[in-house]
mmCIF file of C-alpha atoms in Angstrom:
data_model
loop_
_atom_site.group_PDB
_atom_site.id
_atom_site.type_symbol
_atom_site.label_atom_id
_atom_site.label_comp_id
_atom_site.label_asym_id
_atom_site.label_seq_id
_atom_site.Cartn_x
_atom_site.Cartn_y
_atom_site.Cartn_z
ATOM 1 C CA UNK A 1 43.944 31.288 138.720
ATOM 2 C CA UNK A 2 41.468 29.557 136.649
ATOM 3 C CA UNK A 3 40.593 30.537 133.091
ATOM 4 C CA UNK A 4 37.403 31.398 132.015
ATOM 5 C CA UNK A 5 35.335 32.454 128.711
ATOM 6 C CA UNK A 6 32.742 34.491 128.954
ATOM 7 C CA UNK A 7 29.321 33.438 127.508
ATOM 8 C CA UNK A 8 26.763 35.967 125.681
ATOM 9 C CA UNK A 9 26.303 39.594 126.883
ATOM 10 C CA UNK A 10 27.018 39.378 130.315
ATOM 11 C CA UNK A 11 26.834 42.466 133.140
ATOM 12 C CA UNK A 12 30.466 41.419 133.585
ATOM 13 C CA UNK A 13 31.080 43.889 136.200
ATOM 14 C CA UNK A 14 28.765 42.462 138.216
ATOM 15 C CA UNK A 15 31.033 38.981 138.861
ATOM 16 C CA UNK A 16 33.585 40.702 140.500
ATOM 17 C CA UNK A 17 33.593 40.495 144.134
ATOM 18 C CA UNK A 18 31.032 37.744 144.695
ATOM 19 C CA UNK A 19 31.368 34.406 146.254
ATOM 20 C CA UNK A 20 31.390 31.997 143.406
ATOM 21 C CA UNK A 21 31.666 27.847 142.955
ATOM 22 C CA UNK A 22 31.803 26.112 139.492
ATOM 23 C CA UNK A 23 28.682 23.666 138.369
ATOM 24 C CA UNK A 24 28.182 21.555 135.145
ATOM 25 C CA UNK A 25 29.094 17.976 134.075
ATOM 26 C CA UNK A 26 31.959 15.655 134.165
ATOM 27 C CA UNK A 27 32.800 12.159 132.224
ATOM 28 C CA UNK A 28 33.755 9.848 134.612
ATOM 29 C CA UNK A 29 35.578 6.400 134.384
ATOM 30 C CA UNK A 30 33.549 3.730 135.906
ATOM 31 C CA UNK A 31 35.564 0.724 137.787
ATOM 32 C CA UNK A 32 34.271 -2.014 135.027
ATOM 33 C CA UNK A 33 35.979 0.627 132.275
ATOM 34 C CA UNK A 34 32.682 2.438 130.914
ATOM 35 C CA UNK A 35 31.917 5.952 131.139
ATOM 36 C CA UNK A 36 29.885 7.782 133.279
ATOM 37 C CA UNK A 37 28.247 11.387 132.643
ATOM 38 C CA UNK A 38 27.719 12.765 136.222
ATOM 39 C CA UNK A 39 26.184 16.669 137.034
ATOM 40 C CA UNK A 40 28.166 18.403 140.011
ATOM 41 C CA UNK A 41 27.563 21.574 141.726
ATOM 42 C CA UNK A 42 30.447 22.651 144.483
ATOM 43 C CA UNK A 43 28.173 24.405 147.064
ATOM 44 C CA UNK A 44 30.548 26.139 148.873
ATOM 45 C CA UNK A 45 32.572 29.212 147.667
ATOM 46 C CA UNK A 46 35.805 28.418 145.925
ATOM 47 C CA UNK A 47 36.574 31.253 143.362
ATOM 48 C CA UNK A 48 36.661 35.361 142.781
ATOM 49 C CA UNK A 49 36.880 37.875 140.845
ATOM 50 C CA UNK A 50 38.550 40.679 143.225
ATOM 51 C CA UNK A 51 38.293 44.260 142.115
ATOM 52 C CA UNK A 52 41.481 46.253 142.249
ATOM 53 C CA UNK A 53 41.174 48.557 144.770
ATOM 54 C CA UNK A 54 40.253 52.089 144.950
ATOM 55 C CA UNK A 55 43.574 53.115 145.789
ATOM 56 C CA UNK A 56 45.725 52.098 143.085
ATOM 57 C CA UNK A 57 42.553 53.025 140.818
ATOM 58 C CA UNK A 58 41.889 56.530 141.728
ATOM 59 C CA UNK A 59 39.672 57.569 138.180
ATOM 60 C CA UNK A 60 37.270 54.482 138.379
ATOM 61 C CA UNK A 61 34.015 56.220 139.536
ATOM 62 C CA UNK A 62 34.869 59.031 137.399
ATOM 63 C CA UNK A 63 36.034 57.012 133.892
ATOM 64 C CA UNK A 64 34.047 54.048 134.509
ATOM 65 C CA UNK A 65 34.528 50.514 135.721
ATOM 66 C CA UNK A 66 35.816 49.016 132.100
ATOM 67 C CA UNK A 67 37.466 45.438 132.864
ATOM 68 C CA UNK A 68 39.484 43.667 129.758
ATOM 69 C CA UNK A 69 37.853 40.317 129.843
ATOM 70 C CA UNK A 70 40.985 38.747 129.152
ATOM 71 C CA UNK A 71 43.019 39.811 131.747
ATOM 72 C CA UNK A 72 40.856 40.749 134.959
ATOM 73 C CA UNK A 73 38.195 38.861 134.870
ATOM 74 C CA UNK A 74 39.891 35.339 135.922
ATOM 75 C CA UNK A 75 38.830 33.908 139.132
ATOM 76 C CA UNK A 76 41.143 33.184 142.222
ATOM 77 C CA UNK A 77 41.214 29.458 143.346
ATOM 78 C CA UNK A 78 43.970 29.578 145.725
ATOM 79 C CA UNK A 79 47.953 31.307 146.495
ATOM 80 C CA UNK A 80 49.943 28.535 147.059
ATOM 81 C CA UNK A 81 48.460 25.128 144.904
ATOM 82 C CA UNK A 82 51.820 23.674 145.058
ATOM 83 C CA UNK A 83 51.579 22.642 148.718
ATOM 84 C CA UNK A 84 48.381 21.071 148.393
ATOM 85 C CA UNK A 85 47.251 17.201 149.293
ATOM 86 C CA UNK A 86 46.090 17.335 146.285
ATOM 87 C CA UNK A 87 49.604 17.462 144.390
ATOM 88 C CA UNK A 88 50.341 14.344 145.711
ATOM 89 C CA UNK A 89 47.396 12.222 144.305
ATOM 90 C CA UNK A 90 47.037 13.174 141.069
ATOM 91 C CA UNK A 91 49.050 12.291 138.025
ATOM 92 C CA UNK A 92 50.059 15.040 135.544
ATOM 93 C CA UNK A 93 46.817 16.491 133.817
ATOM 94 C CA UNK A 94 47.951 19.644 131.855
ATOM 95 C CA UNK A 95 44.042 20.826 130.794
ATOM 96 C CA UNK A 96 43.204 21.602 133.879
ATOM 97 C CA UNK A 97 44.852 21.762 137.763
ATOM 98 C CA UNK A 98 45.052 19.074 139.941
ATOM 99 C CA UNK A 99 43.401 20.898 143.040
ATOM 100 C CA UNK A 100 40.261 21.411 141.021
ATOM 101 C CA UNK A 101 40.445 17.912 139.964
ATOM 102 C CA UNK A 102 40.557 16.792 143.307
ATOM 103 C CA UNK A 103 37.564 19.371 144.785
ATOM 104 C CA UNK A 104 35.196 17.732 141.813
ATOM 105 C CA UNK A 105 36.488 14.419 142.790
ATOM 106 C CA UNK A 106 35.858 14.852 146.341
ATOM 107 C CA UNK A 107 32.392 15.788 145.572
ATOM 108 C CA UNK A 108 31.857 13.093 143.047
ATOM 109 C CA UNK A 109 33.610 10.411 145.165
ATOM 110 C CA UNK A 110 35.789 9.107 142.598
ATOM 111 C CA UNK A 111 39.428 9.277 142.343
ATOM 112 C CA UNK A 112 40.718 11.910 140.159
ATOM 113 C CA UNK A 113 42.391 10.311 138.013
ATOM 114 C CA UNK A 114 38.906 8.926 136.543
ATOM 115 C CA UNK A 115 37.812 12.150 135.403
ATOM 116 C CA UNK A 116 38.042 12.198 131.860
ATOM 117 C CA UNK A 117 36.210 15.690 130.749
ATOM 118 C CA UNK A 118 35.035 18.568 132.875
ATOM 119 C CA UNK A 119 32.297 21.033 131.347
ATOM 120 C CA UNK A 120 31.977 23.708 134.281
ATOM 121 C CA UNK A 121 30.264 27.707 134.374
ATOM 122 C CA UNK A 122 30.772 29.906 137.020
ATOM 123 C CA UNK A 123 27.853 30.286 139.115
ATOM 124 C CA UNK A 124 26.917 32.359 142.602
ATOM 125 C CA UNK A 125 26.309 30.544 145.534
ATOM 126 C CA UNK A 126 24.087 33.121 147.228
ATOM 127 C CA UNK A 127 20.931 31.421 147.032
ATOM 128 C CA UNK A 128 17.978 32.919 145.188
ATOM 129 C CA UNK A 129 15.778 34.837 147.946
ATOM 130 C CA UNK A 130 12.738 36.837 148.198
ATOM 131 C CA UNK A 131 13.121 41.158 148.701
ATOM 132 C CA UNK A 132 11.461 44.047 148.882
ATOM 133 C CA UNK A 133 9.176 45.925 151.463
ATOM 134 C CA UNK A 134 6.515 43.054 151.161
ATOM 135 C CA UNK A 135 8.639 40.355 150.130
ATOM 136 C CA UNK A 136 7.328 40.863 146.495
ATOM 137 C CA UNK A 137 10.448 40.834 144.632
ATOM 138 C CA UNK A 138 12.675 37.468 144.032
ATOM 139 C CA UNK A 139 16.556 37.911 143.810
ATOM 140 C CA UNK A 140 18.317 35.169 141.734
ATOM 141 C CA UNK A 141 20.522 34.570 139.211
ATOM 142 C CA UNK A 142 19.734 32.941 135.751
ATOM 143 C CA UNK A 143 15.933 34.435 136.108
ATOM 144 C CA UNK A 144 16.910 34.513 132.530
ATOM 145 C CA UNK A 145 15.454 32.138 131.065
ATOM 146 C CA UNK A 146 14.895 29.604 133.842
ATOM 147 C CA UNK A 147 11.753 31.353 135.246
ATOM 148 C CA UNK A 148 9.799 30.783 131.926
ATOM 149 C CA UNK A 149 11.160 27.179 131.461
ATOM 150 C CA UNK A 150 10.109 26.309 135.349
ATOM 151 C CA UNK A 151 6.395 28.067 134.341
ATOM 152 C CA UNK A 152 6.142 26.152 131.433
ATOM 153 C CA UNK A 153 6.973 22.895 132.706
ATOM 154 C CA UNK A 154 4.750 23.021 135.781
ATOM 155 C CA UNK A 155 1.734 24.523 133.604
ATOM 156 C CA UNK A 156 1.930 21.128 131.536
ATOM 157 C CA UNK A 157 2.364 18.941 133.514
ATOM 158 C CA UNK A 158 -0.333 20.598 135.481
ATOM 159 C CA UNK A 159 -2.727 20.740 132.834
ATOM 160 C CA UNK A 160 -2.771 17.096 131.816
ATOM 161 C CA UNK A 161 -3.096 15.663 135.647
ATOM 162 C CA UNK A 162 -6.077 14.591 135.307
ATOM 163 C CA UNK A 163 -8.066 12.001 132.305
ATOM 164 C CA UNK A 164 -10.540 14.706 132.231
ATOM 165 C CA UNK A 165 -8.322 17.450 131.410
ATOM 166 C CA UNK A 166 -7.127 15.928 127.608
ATOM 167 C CA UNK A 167 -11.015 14.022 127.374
ATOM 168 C CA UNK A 168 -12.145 16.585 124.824
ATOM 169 C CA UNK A 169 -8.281 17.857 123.937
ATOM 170 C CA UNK A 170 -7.398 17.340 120.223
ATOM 171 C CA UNK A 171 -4.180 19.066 119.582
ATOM 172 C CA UNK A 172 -1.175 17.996 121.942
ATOM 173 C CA UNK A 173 0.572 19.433 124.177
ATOM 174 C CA UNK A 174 4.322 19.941 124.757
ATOM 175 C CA UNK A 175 7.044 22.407 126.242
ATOM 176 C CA UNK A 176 10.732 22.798 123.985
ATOM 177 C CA UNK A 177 13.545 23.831 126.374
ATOM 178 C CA UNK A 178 16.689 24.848 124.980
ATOM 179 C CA UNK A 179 19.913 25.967 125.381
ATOM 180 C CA UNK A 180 22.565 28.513 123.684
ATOM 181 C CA UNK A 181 19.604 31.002 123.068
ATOM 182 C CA UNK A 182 22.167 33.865 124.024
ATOM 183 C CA UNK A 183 24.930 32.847 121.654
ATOM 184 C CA UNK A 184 22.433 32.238 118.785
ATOM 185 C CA UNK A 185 20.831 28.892 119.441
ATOM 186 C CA UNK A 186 22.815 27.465 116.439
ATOM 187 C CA UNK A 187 24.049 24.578 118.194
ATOM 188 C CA UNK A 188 23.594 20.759 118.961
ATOM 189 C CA UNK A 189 20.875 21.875 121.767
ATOM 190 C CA UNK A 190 19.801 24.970 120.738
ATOM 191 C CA UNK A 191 17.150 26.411 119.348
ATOM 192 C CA UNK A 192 18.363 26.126 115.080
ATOM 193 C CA UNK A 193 18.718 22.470 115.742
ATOM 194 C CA UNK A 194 15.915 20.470 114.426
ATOM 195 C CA UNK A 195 15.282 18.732 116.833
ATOM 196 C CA UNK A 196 11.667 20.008 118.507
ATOM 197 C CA UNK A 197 10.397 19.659 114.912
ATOM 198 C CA UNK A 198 11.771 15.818 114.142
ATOM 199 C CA UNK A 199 9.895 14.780 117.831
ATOM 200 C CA UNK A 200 6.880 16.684 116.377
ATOM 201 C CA UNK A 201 6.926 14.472 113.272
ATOM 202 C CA UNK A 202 7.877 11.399 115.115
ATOM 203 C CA UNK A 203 4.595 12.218 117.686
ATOM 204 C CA UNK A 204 2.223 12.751 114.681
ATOM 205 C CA UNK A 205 3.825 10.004 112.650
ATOM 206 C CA UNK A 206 2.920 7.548 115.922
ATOM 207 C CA UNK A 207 -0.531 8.764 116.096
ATOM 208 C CA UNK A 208 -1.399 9.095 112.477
ATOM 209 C CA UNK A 209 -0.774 5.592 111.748
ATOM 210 C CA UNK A 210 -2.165 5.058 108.382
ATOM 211 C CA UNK A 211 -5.221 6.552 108.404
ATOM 212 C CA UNK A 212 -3.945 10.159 107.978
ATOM 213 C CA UNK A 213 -2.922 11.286 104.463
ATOM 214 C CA UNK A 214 -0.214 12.748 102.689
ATOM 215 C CA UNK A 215 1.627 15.928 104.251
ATOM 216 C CA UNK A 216 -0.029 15.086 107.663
ATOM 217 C CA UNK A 217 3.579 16.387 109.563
ATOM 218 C CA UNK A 218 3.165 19.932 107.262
ATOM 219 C CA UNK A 219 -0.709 20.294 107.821
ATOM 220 C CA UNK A 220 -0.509 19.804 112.011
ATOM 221 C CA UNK A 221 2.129 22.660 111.807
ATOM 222 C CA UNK A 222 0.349 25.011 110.325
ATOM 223 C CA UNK A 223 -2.517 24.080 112.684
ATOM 224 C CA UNK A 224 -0.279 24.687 115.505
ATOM 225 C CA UNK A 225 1.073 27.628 117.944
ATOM 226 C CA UNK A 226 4.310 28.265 119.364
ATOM 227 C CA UNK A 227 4.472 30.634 122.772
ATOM 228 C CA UNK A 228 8.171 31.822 122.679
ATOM 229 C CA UNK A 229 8.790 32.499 126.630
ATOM 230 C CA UNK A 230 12.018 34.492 127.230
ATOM 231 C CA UNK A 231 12.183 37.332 130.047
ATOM 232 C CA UNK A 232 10.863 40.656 129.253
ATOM 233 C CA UNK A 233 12.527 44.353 130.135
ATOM 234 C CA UNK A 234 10.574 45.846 132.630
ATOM 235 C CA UNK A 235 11.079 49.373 133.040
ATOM 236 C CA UNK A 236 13.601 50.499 135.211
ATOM 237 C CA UNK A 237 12.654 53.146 138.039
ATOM 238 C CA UNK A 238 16.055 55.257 137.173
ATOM 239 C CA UNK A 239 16.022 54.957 133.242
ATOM 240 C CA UNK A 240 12.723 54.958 131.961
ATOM 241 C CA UNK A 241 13.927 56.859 129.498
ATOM 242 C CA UNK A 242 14.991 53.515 128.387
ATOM 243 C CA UNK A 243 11.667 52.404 127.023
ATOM 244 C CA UNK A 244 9.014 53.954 124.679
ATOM 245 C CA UNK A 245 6.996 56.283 126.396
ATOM 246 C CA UNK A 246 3.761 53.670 125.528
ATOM 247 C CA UNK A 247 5.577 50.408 126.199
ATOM 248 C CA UNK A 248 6.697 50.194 129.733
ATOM 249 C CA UNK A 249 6.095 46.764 131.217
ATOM 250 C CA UNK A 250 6.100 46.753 134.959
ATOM 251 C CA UNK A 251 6.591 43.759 137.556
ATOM 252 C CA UNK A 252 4.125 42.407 139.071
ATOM 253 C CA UNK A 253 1.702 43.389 135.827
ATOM 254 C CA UNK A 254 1.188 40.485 134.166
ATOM 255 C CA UNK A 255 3.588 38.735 130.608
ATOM 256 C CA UNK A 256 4.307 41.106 128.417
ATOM 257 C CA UNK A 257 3.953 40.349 124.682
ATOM 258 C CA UNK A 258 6.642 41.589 122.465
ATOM 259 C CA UNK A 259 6.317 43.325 119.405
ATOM 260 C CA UNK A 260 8.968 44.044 116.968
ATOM 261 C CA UNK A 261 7.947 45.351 112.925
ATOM 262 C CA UNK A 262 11.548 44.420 111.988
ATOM 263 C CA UNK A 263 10.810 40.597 112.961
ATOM 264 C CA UNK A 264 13.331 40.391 116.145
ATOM 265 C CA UNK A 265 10.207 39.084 117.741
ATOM 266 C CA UNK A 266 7.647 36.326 116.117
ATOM 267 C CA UNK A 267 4.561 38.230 117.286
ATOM 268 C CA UNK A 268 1.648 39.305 115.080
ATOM 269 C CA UNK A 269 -1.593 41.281 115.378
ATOM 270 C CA UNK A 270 -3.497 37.423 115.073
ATOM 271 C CA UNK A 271 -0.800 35.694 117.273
ATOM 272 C CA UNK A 272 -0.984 38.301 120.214
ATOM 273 C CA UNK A 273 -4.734 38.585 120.056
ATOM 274 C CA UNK A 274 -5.340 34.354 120.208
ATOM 275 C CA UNK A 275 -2.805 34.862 123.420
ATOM 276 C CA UNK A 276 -4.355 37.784 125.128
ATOM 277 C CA UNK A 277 -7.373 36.003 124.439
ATOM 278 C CA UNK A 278 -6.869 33.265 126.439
ATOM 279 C CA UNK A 279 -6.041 35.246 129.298
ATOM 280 C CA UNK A 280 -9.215 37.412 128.948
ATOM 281 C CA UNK A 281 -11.223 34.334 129.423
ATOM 282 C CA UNK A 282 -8.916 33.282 132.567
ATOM 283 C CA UNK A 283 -8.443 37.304 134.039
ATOM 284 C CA UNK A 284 -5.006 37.493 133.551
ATOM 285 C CA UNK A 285 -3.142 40.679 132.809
ATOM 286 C CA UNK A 286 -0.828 40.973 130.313
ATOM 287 C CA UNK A 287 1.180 43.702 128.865
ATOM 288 C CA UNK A 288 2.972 45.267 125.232
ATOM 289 C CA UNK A 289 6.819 45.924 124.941
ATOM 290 C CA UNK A 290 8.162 47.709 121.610
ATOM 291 C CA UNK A 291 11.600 48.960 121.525
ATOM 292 C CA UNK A 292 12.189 52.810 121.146
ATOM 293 C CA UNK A 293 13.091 53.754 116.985
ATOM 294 C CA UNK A 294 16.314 54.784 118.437
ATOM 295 C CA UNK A 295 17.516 51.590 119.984
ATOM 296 C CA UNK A 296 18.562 47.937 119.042
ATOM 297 C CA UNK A 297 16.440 45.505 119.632
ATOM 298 C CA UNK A 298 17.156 42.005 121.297
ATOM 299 C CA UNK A 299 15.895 38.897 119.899
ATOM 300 C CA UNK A 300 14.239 35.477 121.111
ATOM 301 C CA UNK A 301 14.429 32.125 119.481
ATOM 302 C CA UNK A 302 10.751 32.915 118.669
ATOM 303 C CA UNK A 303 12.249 34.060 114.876
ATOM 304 C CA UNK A 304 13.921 31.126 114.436
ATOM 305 C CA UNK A 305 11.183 28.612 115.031
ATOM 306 C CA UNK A 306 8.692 30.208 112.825
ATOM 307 C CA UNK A 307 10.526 30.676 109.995
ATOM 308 C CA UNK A 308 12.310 27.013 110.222
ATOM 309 C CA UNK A 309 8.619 25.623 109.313
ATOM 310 C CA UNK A 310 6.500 28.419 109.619
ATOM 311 C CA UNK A 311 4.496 28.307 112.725
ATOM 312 C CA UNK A 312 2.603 30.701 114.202
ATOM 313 C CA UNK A 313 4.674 32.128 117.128
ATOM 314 C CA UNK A 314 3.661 34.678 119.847
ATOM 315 C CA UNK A 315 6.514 36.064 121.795
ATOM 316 C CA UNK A 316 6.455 36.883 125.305
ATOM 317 C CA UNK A 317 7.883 36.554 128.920
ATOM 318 C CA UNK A 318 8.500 38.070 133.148
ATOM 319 C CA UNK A 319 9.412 41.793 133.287
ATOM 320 C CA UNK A 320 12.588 41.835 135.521
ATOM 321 C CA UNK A 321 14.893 44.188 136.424
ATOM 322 C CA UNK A 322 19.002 43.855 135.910
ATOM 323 C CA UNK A 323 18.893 41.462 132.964
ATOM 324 C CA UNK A 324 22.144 38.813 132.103
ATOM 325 C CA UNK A 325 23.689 40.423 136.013
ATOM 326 C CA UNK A 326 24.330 37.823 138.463
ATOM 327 C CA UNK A 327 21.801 38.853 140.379
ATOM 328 C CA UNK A 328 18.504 39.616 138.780
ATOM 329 C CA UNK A 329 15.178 40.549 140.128
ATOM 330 C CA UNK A 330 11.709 39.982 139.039
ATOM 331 C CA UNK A 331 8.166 40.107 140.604
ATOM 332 C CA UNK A 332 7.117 36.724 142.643
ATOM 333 C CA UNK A 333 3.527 37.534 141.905
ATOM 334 C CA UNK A 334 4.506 37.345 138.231
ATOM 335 C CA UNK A 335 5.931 33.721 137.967
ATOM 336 C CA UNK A 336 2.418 32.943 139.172
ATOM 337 C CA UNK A 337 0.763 35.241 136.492
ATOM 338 C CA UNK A 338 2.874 33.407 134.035
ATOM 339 C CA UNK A 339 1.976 29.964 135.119
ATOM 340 C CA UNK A 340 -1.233 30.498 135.388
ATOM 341 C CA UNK A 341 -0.957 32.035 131.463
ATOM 342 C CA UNK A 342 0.772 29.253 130.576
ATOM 343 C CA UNK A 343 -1.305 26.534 131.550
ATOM 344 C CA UNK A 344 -4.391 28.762 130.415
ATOM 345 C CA UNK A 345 -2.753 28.711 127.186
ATOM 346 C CA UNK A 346 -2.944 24.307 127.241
ATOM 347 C CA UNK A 347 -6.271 24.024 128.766
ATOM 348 C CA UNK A 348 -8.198 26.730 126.581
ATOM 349 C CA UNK A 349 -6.186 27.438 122.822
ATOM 350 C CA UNK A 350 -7.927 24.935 120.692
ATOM 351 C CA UNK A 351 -11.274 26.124 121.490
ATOM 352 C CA UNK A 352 -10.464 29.805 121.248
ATOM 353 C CA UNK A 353 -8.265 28.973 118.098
ATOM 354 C CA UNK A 354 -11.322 27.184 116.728
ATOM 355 C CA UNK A 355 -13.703 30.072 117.109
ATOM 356 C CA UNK A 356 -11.412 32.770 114.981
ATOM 357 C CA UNK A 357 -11.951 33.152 110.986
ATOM 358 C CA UNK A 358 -9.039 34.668 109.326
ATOM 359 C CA UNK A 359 -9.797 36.097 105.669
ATOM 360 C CA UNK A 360 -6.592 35.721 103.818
#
């Protein structure tokens, strides 16, 4: 058995019984005595999570599938270790067992004995797939957030191909990825860090040179906007009950821009309409989400960036169905829609920011 934590508000039930590898990065020892950092991903299956059968769990569909994440949820790696190859080439490592040792080094290519730190998740190996009657839907795992960071990234590089695309351009133009936004995004890499803001001051520090004056750094942030892409609830065919009667984002209808009076999301009434703007002028739909009275509300790191150094933030992301599962499903015709928003968003903000007068 291997042991595992879990990570954020996982759909927990939905691990067991699926075909799943390990992925992440390991410190290796080079042969001149340095130290590598290598990414691995073990393609094939090598673990589960079996469920106990029906049979010596007879109340189950009448109770309720309620696993202690302590006890069953540890993945099976194999029944008898001890007569493994593996025993034989690898010297006593209590952290961890030697037979995983020697499937990442087998991968890797290096002996196992030079791996000095292993950082691994549980993943699925299914591949991610389009579904549905008209092949409209797309089945993957981590949809959460990796659509929006794969939209964002292609819309900017996308939208600065060209010398004539930044010729008449004078804001700039960047995409923050981060990680930990489930647990809080107070970490080295997450969102709390300060780290988008010190590359913004380094960039406007390089360009300002000395012909910009005091306060330049606290100026070009209040000049700026933040679009806070995280995945969005869309409603769900069997529980729309779920959602406000008003405020029922579908697939396949465009982002939906979150709202949230208690400040779980960054949105305001300015913030969404410079957003929807821009997709006016480029005929994109878009979409509102509020939470029902009655419910909690998630958040986004959206909050967190715009009260660091208050910048004007407009929250927003994919509708998609079975959210933190290991399977999740959104729209394909979306990702577009969002790409297409998102590059919008590059190409056309600082002329439609320029054109609104806000009496404070």
């Amino acid at each position: 058995m291997v042991n595992v934590q879990t990570y954020g508000g996982g759909l927990w039930h939905t691990w067991f019984d699926r075909d799943l590898s390990v992925a992440g990065r390991v410190i290796v020892r080079d042969s001149n005595g340095s130290f590598l950092h290598k990414l691995v991903k073990i393609k094939r299956p090598l673990l589960r999570v079996p469920t106990l059968a029906i049979h010596l769990d007879r109340t189950v569909n009448k109770d309720g599938f309620k696993p202690n994440l302590e006890t069953h949820l540890i993945p099976l790696l194999s029944i008898k270790p001890d007569e493994t190859s593996a025993e034989s080439k690898v010297s006593s490592k209590p952290v961890h067992h030697p037979l995983l040792l020697q499937i990442l080094s087998d991968e890797l290519g290096c002996c196992a004995d030079d791996i000095m730190s292993i950082e691994l998740n549980l993943c699925d190996t299914q591949p991610s797939c389009l579904g549905g009657g008209n092949n409209e839907f797309i089945f993957s795992g981590r949809l959460d957030n990796l659509a929006s960071s794969y939209c964002a990234l292609r819309a900017l590089i996308d939208s600065c191909r060209l010398p004539a695309d930044l010729s008449t351009e004078h804001a700039v133009r960047m995409v923050a990825l981060f990680d930990n936004e489930e647990v809080g995004s107070d970490s080295f890499q997450g969102a709390g860090a300060p780290t988008m803001f010190q590359a913004m001051r380094r960039i406007i520090d390089s360009l300002a040179d000395k012909y910009v004056g005091e306060n330049a750094f606290e100026r070009a942030i209040r000049k700026s906007f933040l679009v806070s892409a995280d995945m969005a609830h869309g409603v769900h065919p069997n529980f729309t009950d779920k959602h406000e009667e008003h405020h029922r984002p579908e697939m396949q209808k465009g982002l939906v821009i979150k709202h949230n009076a208690n400040q779980r999301y960054a949105t305001s009434g300015i913030t969404a309409f410079l957003f929807k703007e821009v997709g006016k002028i480029h005929n994109l739909p878009t979409q509102e989400f509020a939470v029902r009275n009655d419910m909690g509300c998630g958040s986004t790191i959206g909050p967190i960036l715009a009260s660091g150094v208050g910048i004007r933030t407009v929250d927003c992301g994919i509708a998609q169905l079975s959210m933190h599962s290991v399977r999740e499903v959104c729209g394909k015709e979306d990702i577009d829609i969002a790409y297409q928003h998102f590059k919008a968003f590059y190409q056309s903000f600082s002329h439609v920011d320029s054109k609104l007068t806000i009496d404070y």
